[in-house]
Amino acid sequence: MARGFVMATAAMLVLLAALVLSVALPRGAEAKTTIEPCSGSDSCQALLGYTLYADMKVSEVAALFAADPAALLAANALDFGAPGAAHRILPMGLFLRVPTRCSCAGGVRKSVGVRYAARPGDTLAAVADGFFAGLASADQIRDENGLVASAADPDAPLDPGQKLVVPLPCVCFNASDNNLPAVYLSYVVQVGDTVPAIAASYETTVTDVMNVNAMGSPVAAPGDILAIPLPACASAFPKSASDHGLIVANGTYALTAGNCMQCSCGPASLDLYCTPASLSGSCPSMQCPNSNVMLGNMSTHPTSGGCNVSSCNYEGFVNGTITASLSGGLQPRCPGPHQVPALTDPPTTVSHDSTYLPPLSAPGPAEAGGVMPEPGSTGSPVQGGPFTLPKVSTANGPAGSVSEAPSMDKPRQILSLFISCLVFYLQM
């Protein structure tokens, strides 16, 4: 009896919502995405701007994007070395930077390493706009997976267990902006955002944002995806190193050498600084050859002519070996301790001020048998600190091109997500 009442009520709500939307809203809105043509098989590091659709564990977010939990925390300057960090709960609405490899596939840059296994009640629209927060459209997922015409309806239920490649937007632009090292963040424009507000949030100019994204005017619609250049620290590791091309956004960290090394950027300079991370139980030797100096250590000896400084520097991860070199020289004065970005505890609450953009935050969960929270669900609170990272600064950069991907308008996306949640609930 109670179940029948719930089903009848749900049907009425869906019918009412569909009626309102069909009268008030047009179909066929198009979201614009900045694309970078490419050729070859090279790749780069990039960041995806992701807003949590529910309270989620760090490990759940990482699994959704096939990322390492510690790397996810490091990219947001959240304490990746704290006990149980991967199991900390992040609040719904939190904006995170998700590290990804930006590859060349089909002649354009995109991230193609994410896999998603459909669950009962899932639709292409719900996967695209709910679980992946608009980073991919239903049409893009359909095309990437070569789904037949019968699967063209973004609101049609997917077969439970169906494996999907989820293409995600990214650009490389030679890892530079105005000839300076840069990492590019793919940012999904939200309701209430303006290009001037986005530019101001990342301490860049409207002109720079327009140039990078090949925009004819400083106007972006909700659902558009902009490439935002973030100043970064670049490495000079040899091509033989597995972490060749490592680049770290200002104010954040990256883990490398099997999580044995942590490299940071800023805040005092844009020089990459690498030290032992001690997250792995077994790491290769971290001592500079022909010396007693360990990686990340520096020795100083004041003299009448200045200060003799020697340091052990990380030079890349080659064939399972951590390579290091000893450097030294006379400086006018002895340097103080190296400044590194502050690490904070994961936040427990999020400000939903629409005018504020949060600045500098494995197999897929379904494939691995894990359980992802439903859109709109919440979890238990945990103790944490405020989420504040340094802003960034850029100059005019490279121009990309813009593609228009047909997508549903936002109210219809919300309706689709609502229906998906109802179906899932009624099947419980």
Short mmCIF file of C-alpha atoms in Angstrom, two decimals:
data_model
loop_
_atom_site.label_atom_id
_atom_site.label_comp_id
_atom_site.label_asym_id
_atom_site.label_seq_id
_atom_site.Cartn_x
_atom_site.Cartn_y
_atom_site.Cartn_z
CA MET A 1 0.00 0.00 0.00
CA ALA A 2 2.69 2.47 1.06
CA ARG A 3 4.85 1.50 -1.91
CA GLY A 4 1.93 1.98 -4.29
CA PHE A 5 1.31 5.44 -2.85
CA VAL A 6 4.97 6.38 -3.27
CA MET A 7 4.97 5.19 -6.88
CA ALA A 8 1.79 7.09 -7.68
CA THR A 9 3.15 10.25 -6.06
CA ALA A 10 6.44 9.94 -7.93
CA ALA A 11 4.62 9.49 -11.24
CA MET A 12 2.53 12.59 -10.59
CA LEU A 13 5.60 14.66 -9.75
CA VAL A 14 7.42 13.56 -12.89
CA LEU A 15 4.36 14.24 -15.04
CA LEU A 16 3.93 17.70 -13.52
CA ALA A 17 7.61 18.59 -13.98
CA ALA A 18 7.58 17.39 -17.57
CA LEU A 19 4.44 19.42 -18.29
CA VAL A 20 5.95 22.60 -16.87
CA LEU A 21 9.20 22.12 -18.77
CA SER A 22 7.47 21.37 -22.08
CA VAL A 23 5.48 24.61 -21.85
CA ALA A 24 8.18 26.95 -20.53
CA LEU A 25 11.49 25.75 -21.93
CA PRO A 26 13.01 25.29 -25.39
CA ARG A 27 15.07 22.30 -26.37
CA GLY A 28 18.44 22.09 -28.08
CA ALA A 29 20.62 24.44 -26.05
CA GLU A 30 24.24 24.14 -27.07
CA ALA A 31 27.18 24.11 -24.69
CA LYS A 32 30.52 25.39 -25.98
CA THR A 33 33.81 23.72 -25.18
CA THR A 34 37.32 24.94 -25.98
CA ILE A 35 39.16 22.34 -28.01
CA GLU A 36 42.79 21.95 -29.07
CA PRO A 37 43.53 20.12 -32.33
CA CYS A 38 46.46 17.71 -32.08
CA SER A 39 48.32 14.89 -33.74
CA GLY A 40 50.61 12.19 -32.45
CA SER A 41 50.49 10.34 -29.16
CA ASP A 42 51.91 12.86 -26.70
CA SER A 43 50.01 13.89 -23.57
CA CYS A 44 50.22 16.46 -20.79
CA GLN A 45 49.00 17.05 -17.27
CA ALA A 46 45.74 18.93 -16.93
CA LEU A 47 43.09 19.69 -14.33
CA LEU A 48 39.33 19.16 -14.36
CA GLY A 49 37.15 21.54 -12.36
CA TYR A 50 34.62 19.29 -10.62
CA THR A 51 31.79 20.22 -8.25
CA LEU A 52 30.66 17.39 -5.97
CA TYR A 53 27.02 16.37 -6.54
CA ALA A 54 26.82 14.75 -3.08
CA ASP A 55 28.84 14.23 0.08
CA MET A 56 31.59 11.88 -1.09
CA LYS A 57 34.69 10.23 0.28
CA VAL A 58 37.99 11.31 -1.23
CA SER A 59 38.44 7.73 -2.48
CA GLU A 60 35.03 7.84 -4.22
CA VAL A 61 35.86 11.02 -6.12
CA ALA A 62 39.25 9.59 -7.06
CA ALA A 63 37.71 6.30 -8.25
CA LEU A 64 35.15 8.15 -10.38
CA PHE A 65 38.00 9.81 -12.29
CA ALA A 66 40.46 6.89 -12.14
CA ALA A 67 42.79 9.04 -10.03
CA ASP A 68 44.95 8.36 -6.99
CA PRO A 69 43.31 9.69 -3.78
CA ALA A 70 46.58 11.18 -2.51
CA ALA A 71 47.20 12.87 -5.88
CA LEU A 72 43.69 14.33 -5.79
CA LEU A 73 44.31 15.83 -2.35
CA ALA A 74 47.76 17.08 -3.37
CA ALA A 75 46.33 18.91 -6.39
CA ASN A 76 44.10 20.84 -4.00
CA ALA A 77 46.72 21.44 -1.27
CA LEU A 78 44.69 19.29 1.12
CA ASP A 79 46.62 17.23 3.65
CA PHE A 80 47.42 14.06 1.69
CA GLY A 81 49.66 12.61 4.39
CA ALA A 82 47.11 12.60 7.22
CA PRO A 83 46.04 9.16 8.52
CA GLY A 84 42.88 7.99 6.78
CA ALA A 85 42.96 10.92 4.34
CA ALA A 86 41.43 8.84 1.53
CA HIS A 87 38.38 8.12 3.67
CA ARG A 88 37.64 11.70 4.66
CA ILE A 89 34.22 12.93 3.57
CA LEU A 90 34.02 15.98 1.33
CA PRO A 91 30.84 18.09 1.33
CA MET A 92 28.37 18.36 -1.53
CA GLY A 93 29.03 21.44 -3.66
CA LEU A 94 32.78 21.48 -3.02
CA PHE A 95 34.84 22.53 -6.04
CA LEU A 96 37.90 20.36 -6.66
CA ARG A 97 40.71 20.24 -9.16
CA VAL A 98 41.01 16.70 -10.46
CA PRO A 99 44.38 15.81 -12.04
CA THR A 100 44.16 13.98 -15.37
CA ARG A 101 46.26 13.03 -18.39
CA CYS A 102 45.27 15.03 -21.44
CA SER A 103 45.80 12.84 -24.50
CA CYS A 104 45.45 13.25 -28.24
CA ALA A 105 42.48 11.17 -29.40
CA GLY A 106 40.60 11.56 -32.65
CA GLY A 107 42.61 14.64 -33.57
CA VAL A 108 41.71 16.67 -30.47
CA ARG A 109 42.87 16.89 -26.88
CA LYS A 110 40.74 15.08 -24.32
CA SER A 111 40.99 12.78 -21.35
CA VAL A 112 39.85 9.28 -22.25
CA GLY A 113 40.98 7.25 -19.26
CA VAL A 114 37.69 7.35 -17.33
CA ARG A 115 35.30 4.36 -17.44
CA TYR A 116 31.82 4.23 -15.95
CA ALA A 117 29.61 1.15 -15.45
CA ALA A 118 25.91 1.97 -15.63
CA ARG A 119 23.65 1.08 -12.74
CA PRO A 120 19.88 0.50 -12.69
CA GLY A 121 18.07 3.73 -13.54
CA ASP A 122 21.09 5.48 -15.08
CA THR A 123 20.63 7.51 -18.25
CA LEU A 124 23.20 9.23 -20.42
CA ALA A 125 21.91 12.59 -19.20
CA ALA A 126 22.18 11.57 -15.54
CA VAL A 127 25.73 10.27 -16.02
CA ALA A 128 26.85 13.39 -17.90
CA ASP A 129 25.12 16.09 -15.89
CA GLY A 130 24.87 14.42 -12.51
CA PHE A 131 27.80 12.17 -11.80
CA PHE A 132 30.26 14.11 -13.99
CA ALA A 133 28.77 17.57 -13.32
CA GLY A 134 28.55 18.68 -16.95
CA LEU A 135 32.18 17.94 -17.86
CA ALA A 136 30.84 15.69 -20.62
CA SER A 137 27.55 15.86 -22.52
CA ALA A 138 25.21 12.95 -23.16
CA ASP A 139 25.91 13.28 -26.90
CA GLN A 140 29.68 13.15 -26.36
CA ILE A 141 29.41 9.98 -24.28
CA ARG A 142 27.09 8.42 -26.87
CA ASP A 143 29.43 9.27 -29.75
CA GLU A 144 32.57 8.18 -27.89
CA ASN A 145 31.03 4.75 -27.27
CA GLY A 146 29.48 4.35 -30.73
CA LEU A 147 26.01 3.78 -29.32
CA VAL A 148 23.32 2.96 -31.89
CA ALA A 149 20.52 5.32 -32.85
CA SER A 150 18.13 3.60 -30.42
CA ALA A 151 20.34 4.87 -27.60
CA ALA A 152 20.25 8.47 -28.83
CA ASP A 153 17.63 9.53 -26.28
CA PRO A 154 19.64 10.96 -23.35
CA ASP A 155 16.75 10.15 -20.99
CA ALA A 156 16.48 6.49 -21.97
CA PRO A 157 17.63 4.02 -19.28
CA LEU A 158 21.01 2.40 -19.87
CA ASP A 159 21.55 -1.32 -19.50
CA PRO A 160 22.82 -2.06 -15.98
CA GLY A 161 26.51 -2.93 -16.12
CA GLN A 162 26.99 -1.26 -19.50
CA LYS A 163 30.58 0.05 -19.67
CA LEU A 164 31.02 3.60 -20.95
CA VAL A 165 34.09 5.63 -21.83
CA VAL A 166 33.52 9.16 -20.53
CA PRO A 167 35.49 11.70 -22.62
CA LEU A 168 36.48 14.71 -20.56
CA PRO A 169 37.63 18.13 -21.83
CA CYS A 170 41.22 19.27 -21.48
CA VAL A 171 43.91 21.24 -23.32
CA CYS A 172 47.71 21.38 -23.23
CA PHE A 173 48.74 24.40 -25.34
CA ASN A 174 52.37 23.33 -24.88
CA ALA A 175 51.97 23.65 -21.09
CA SER A 176 52.55 27.38 -21.37
CA ASP A 177 50.73 30.69 -21.32
CA ASN A 178 52.50 33.72 -22.76
CA ASN A 179 55.73 31.67 -22.80
CA LEU A 180 55.46 30.90 -19.08
CA PRO A 181 54.74 27.45 -17.59
CA ALA A 182 51.02 26.84 -17.13
CA VAL A 183 48.56 24.06 -16.33
CA TYR A 184 45.09 24.35 -17.84
CA LEU A 185 41.95 23.92 -15.77
CA SER A 186 38.71 22.91 -17.52
CA TYR A 187 36.01 24.96 -15.80
CA VAL A 188 32.26 24.39 -16.26
CA VAL A 189 30.47 27.74 -16.21
CA GLN A 190 27.77 27.85 -13.53
CA VAL A 191 24.52 29.80 -13.32
CA GLY A 192 25.40 33.34 -12.20
CA ASP A 193 29.00 33.20 -13.45
CA THR A 194 30.37 35.92 -15.70
CA VAL A 195 33.64 35.95 -17.61
CA PRO A 196 34.89 39.00 -15.63
CA ALA A 197 34.08 37.19 -12.36
CA ILE A 198 35.84 34.02 -13.50
CA ALA A 199 38.89 36.00 -14.64
CA ALA A 200 39.00 37.96 -11.38
CA SER A 201 38.68 34.78 -9.32
CA TYR A 202 41.82 33.38 -10.91
CA GLU A 203 43.56 36.77 -11.00
CA THR A 204 43.84 36.85 -14.75
CA THR A 205 42.35 39.20 -17.31
CA VAL A 206 39.19 38.97 -19.37
CA THR A 207 41.37 39.38 -22.45
CA ASP A 208 43.47 36.36 -21.47
CA VAL A 209 40.40 34.18 -20.94
CA MET A 210 38.98 35.33 -24.27
CA ASN A 211 42.24 34.70 -26.13
CA VAL A 212 42.76 31.23 -24.72
CA ASN A 213 39.18 30.22 -25.47
CA ALA A 214 38.89 32.00 -28.87
CA MET A 215 35.90 34.00 -27.65
CA GLY A 216 34.49 36.79 -29.77
CA SER A 217 32.90 38.46 -26.75
CA PRO A 218 33.24 38.12 -22.96
CA VAL A 219 30.04 36.10 -22.65
CA ALA A 220 29.74 32.50 -21.48
CA ALA A 221 26.56 30.54 -20.83
CA PRO A 222 25.96 28.01 -18.04
CA GLY A 223 27.32 24.67 -19.18
CA ASP A 224 30.07 26.15 -21.34
CA ILE A 225 33.53 24.80 -20.54
CA LEU A 226 36.40 27.28 -20.42
CA ALA A 227 40.13 26.54 -20.34
CA ILE A 228 41.73 28.59 -17.55
CA PRO A 229 45.55 28.84 -17.55
CA LEU A 230 47.13 28.52 -14.11
CA PRO A 231 50.77 29.55 -13.59
CA ALA A 232 52.90 26.59 -12.67
CA CYS A 233 56.36 25.23 -11.87
CA ALA A 234 57.85 23.09 -14.62
CA SER A 235 60.40 20.31 -14.25
CA ALA A 236 63.47 19.70 -16.39
CA PHE A 237 63.62 15.92 -15.96
CA PRO A 238 65.15 13.91 -18.82
CA LYS A 239 62.94 12.12 -21.35
CA SER A 240 64.08 8.82 -19.88
CA ALA A 241 62.27 9.70 -16.64
CA SER A 242 58.71 8.39 -16.21
CA ASP A 243 57.77 11.78 -14.77
CA HIS A 244 59.27 13.73 -17.67
CA GLY A 245 57.24 16.90 -18.20
CA LEU A 246 56.00 17.08 -14.61
CA ILE A 247 54.35 20.44 -14.01
CA VAL A 248 52.64 21.64 -10.82
CA ALA A 249 50.09 24.44 -10.52
CA ASN A 250 51.06 27.31 -8.25
CA GLY A 251 50.05 26.81 -4.63
CA THR A 252 49.66 23.04 -4.93
CA TYR A 253 51.51 19.72 -4.87
CA ALA A 254 52.04 16.69 -7.11
CA LEU A 255 53.18 13.21 -6.12
CA THR A 256 55.65 11.25 -8.21
CA ALA A 257 58.17 8.38 -8.08
CA GLY A 258 55.56 5.95 -6.80
CA ASN A 259 54.38 8.46 -4.20
CA CYS A 260 57.89 8.56 -2.76
CA MET A 261 58.42 12.19 -3.79
CA GLN A 262 56.24 15.28 -3.38
CA CYS A 263 56.85 18.31 -5.56
CA SER A 264 55.37 21.72 -4.77
CA CYS A 265 55.05 25.08 -6.49
CA GLY A 266 55.13 28.45 -4.74
CA PRO A 267 54.24 30.46 -2.88
CA ALA A 268 57.44 32.52 -2.95
CA SER A 269 58.63 31.49 -6.42
CA LEU A 270 57.70 29.40 -9.44
CA ASP A 271 60.64 27.03 -8.96
CA LEU A 272 59.72 23.36 -8.55
CA TYR A 273 60.69 22.04 -5.11
CA CYS A 274 60.75 18.27 -4.49
CA THR A 275 61.21 16.44 -1.19
CA PRO A 276 60.60 12.90 0.09
CA ALA A 277 56.89 12.18 0.63
CA SER A 278 57.15 8.95 2.63
CA LEU A 279 53.68 7.83 1.54
CA SER A 280 55.04 4.57 0.16
CA GLY A 281 56.26 1.79 2.38
CA SER A 282 59.25 1.06 0.17
CA CYS A 283 61.19 3.76 -1.66
CA PRO A 284 64.55 3.70 -3.49
CA SER A 285 67.57 5.47 -2.08
CA MET A 286 67.14 9.21 -1.66
CA GLN A 287 70.75 10.11 -1.06
CA CYS A 288 72.77 12.23 -3.46
CA PRO A 289 75.63 10.27 -5.01
CA ASN A 290 79.10 10.77 -3.51
CA SER A 291 77.71 12.68 -0.54
CA ASN A 292 75.89 12.32 2.74
CA VAL A 293 73.22 14.83 1.76
CA MET A 294 69.66 13.50 1.41
CA LEU A 295 67.10 14.67 -1.13
CA GLY A 296 65.50 17.96 -0.18
CA ASN A 297 68.24 18.81 2.29
CA MET A 298 70.46 21.86 2.10
CA SER A 299 73.63 22.71 3.94
CA THR A 300 74.97 26.24 4.46
CA HIS A 301 78.41 27.47 5.55
CA PRO A 302 78.79 31.22 6.19
CA THR A 303 82.10 32.68 5.03
CA SER A 304 83.63 36.12 4.84
CA GLY A 305 82.64 36.28 1.16
CA GLY A 306 79.06 35.10 1.58
CA CYS A 307 77.48 31.71 2.13
CA ASN A 308 78.45 28.39 0.61
CA VAL A 309 75.22 26.53 -0.16
CA SER A 310 74.89 22.92 -1.27
CA SER A 311 71.67 21.03 -1.86
CA CYS A 312 70.48 17.63 -3.07
CA ASN A 313 67.96 18.02 -5.90
CA TYR A 314 65.50 15.54 -7.41
CA GLU A 315 66.15 14.83 -11.10
CA GLY A 316 63.39 12.38 -12.03
CA PHE A 317 62.29 8.76 -11.69
CA VAL A 318 64.29 6.62 -14.13
CA ASN A 319 63.80 2.84 -14.40
CA GLY A 320 62.52 2.59 -10.86
CA THR A 321 65.38 4.66 -9.47
CA ILE A 322 65.16 8.09 -7.87
CA THR A 323 67.88 10.18 -9.49
CA ALA A 324 69.42 13.12 -7.67
CA SER A 325 72.23 15.61 -8.13
CA LEU A 326 74.27 17.71 -5.74
CA SER A 327 74.49 21.41 -6.52
CA GLY A 328 76.35 24.17 -4.71
CA GLY A 329 77.70 27.65 -4.94
CA LEU A 330 78.46 30.90 -3.15
CA GLN A 331 75.50 33.15 -2.41
CA PRO A 332 75.51 36.66 -0.91
CA ARG A 333 73.71 35.41 2.20
CA CYS A 334 72.52 32.12 3.62
CA PRO A 335 68.93 31.34 2.59
CA GLY A 336 66.25 30.58 5.14
CA PRO A 337 63.95 27.55 5.12
CA HIS A 338 62.20 26.94 1.82
CA GLN A 339 58.59 28.12 1.81
CA VAL A 340 56.03 25.58 0.61
CA PRO A 341 52.27 25.85 0.11
CA ALA A 342 50.27 25.34 3.29
CA LEU A 343 48.33 22.08 3.52
CA THR A 344 44.85 22.29 5.02
CA ASP A 345 42.36 19.75 6.32
CA PRO A 346 39.50 18.86 3.98
CA PRO A 347 36.59 21.30 4.50
CA THR A 348 33.31 20.26 6.05
CA THR A 349 31.12 23.05 4.67
CA VAL A 350 30.90 25.01 1.43
CA SER A 351 29.85 28.58 0.79
CA HIS A 352 27.23 28.67 -1.94
CA ASP A 353 27.67 32.34 -2.82
CA SER A 354 27.05 32.26 -6.58
CA THR A 355 29.44 35.16 -7.14
CA TYR A 356 32.39 33.28 -5.64
CA LEU A 357 34.47 30.72 -7.48
CA PRO A 358 36.52 28.43 -5.23
CA PRO A 359 40.14 28.90 -6.30
CA LEU A 360 43.10 26.73 -5.95
CA SER A 361 40.30 20.99 -4.84
CA ALA A 362 42.19 3.13 -10.06
CA PRO A 363 39.32 1.59 -11.78
CA GLY A 364 35.92 3.23 -11.85
CA PRO A 365 33.84 2.65 -8.72
CA ALA A 366 31.18 0.62 -10.49
CA GLU A 367 33.77 -1.59 -12.19
CA ALA A 368 35.55 -2.17 -8.90
CA GLY A 369 32.30 -3.08 -7.16
CA GLY A 370 32.17 0.11 -5.11
CA VAL A 371 29.06 2.15 -4.41
CA MET A 372 28.76 5.74 -5.53
CA PRO A 373 26.36 8.08 -3.72
CA GLU A 374 23.25 9.13 -5.59
CA PRO A 375 23.08 12.76 -6.77
CA GLY A 376 21.79 14.95 -3.98
CA SER A 377 22.62 12.48 -1.18
CA THR A 378 24.60 13.47 1.89
CA GLY A 379 26.97 11.71 4.23
CA SER A 380 28.22 12.10 7.77
CA PRO A 381 30.20 15.23 8.61
CA VAL A 382 33.88 15.07 9.49
CA GLN A 383 36.21 17.50 11.15
CA GLY A 384 38.16 19.73 8.81
CA GLY A 385 39.44 23.21 8.20
CA PRO A 386 38.57 25.97 5.76
CA PHE A 387 39.26 25.46 2.06
CA THR A 388 41.39 28.36 0.83
CA LEU A 389 44.22 28.16 -1.66
CA PRO A 390 46.35 30.88 -3.22
CA LYS A 391 44.94 32.61 -6.30
CA VAL A 392 46.84 32.51 -9.55
CA SER A 393 48.15 34.97 -12.06
CA THR A 394 48.48 34.71 -15.82
CA ALA A 395 49.01 36.77 -18.93
CA ASN A 396 47.64 36.54 -22.44
CA GLY A 397 47.98 33.04 -23.79
CA PRO A 398 47.35 30.77 -26.77
CA ALA A 399 44.09 30.71 -28.61
CA GLY A 400 42.04 27.55 -28.83
CA SER A 401 38.95 26.84 -30.85
CA VAL A 402 35.38 26.34 -29.76
CA SER A 403 33.10 23.41 -30.46
CA GLU A 404 29.37 23.35 -29.91
CA ALA A 405 27.94 20.13 -28.57
CA PRO A 406 24.15 19.79 -28.55
CA SER A 407 23.01 19.28 -25.01
CA MET A 408 19.83 19.53 -23.01
CA ASP A 409 19.09 22.77 -21.25
CA LYS A 410 19.80 22.72 -17.52
CA PRO A 411 16.18 22.32 -16.30
CA ARG A 412 15.76 19.25 -18.48
CA GLN A 413 19.06 17.89 -17.15
CA ILE A 414 17.76 18.34 -13.62
CA LEU A 415 14.51 16.57 -14.54
CA SER A 416 16.43 13.66 -16.04
CA LEU A 417 18.55 13.39 -12.92
CA PHE A 418 15.43 13.55 -10.76
CA ILE A 419 13.79 10.73 -12.72
CA SER A 420 16.95 8.62 -12.47
CA CYS A 421 17.03 9.05 -8.69
CA LEU A 422 13.33 8.10 -8.42
CA VAL A 423 13.85 4.95 -10.45
CA PHE A 424 16.81 3.99 -8.30
CA TYR A 425 14.79 4.60 -5.11
CA LEU A 426 11.79 2.59 -6.26
CA GLN A 427 14.03 -0.35 -7.10
CA MET A 428 15.41 -0.50 -3.58
#
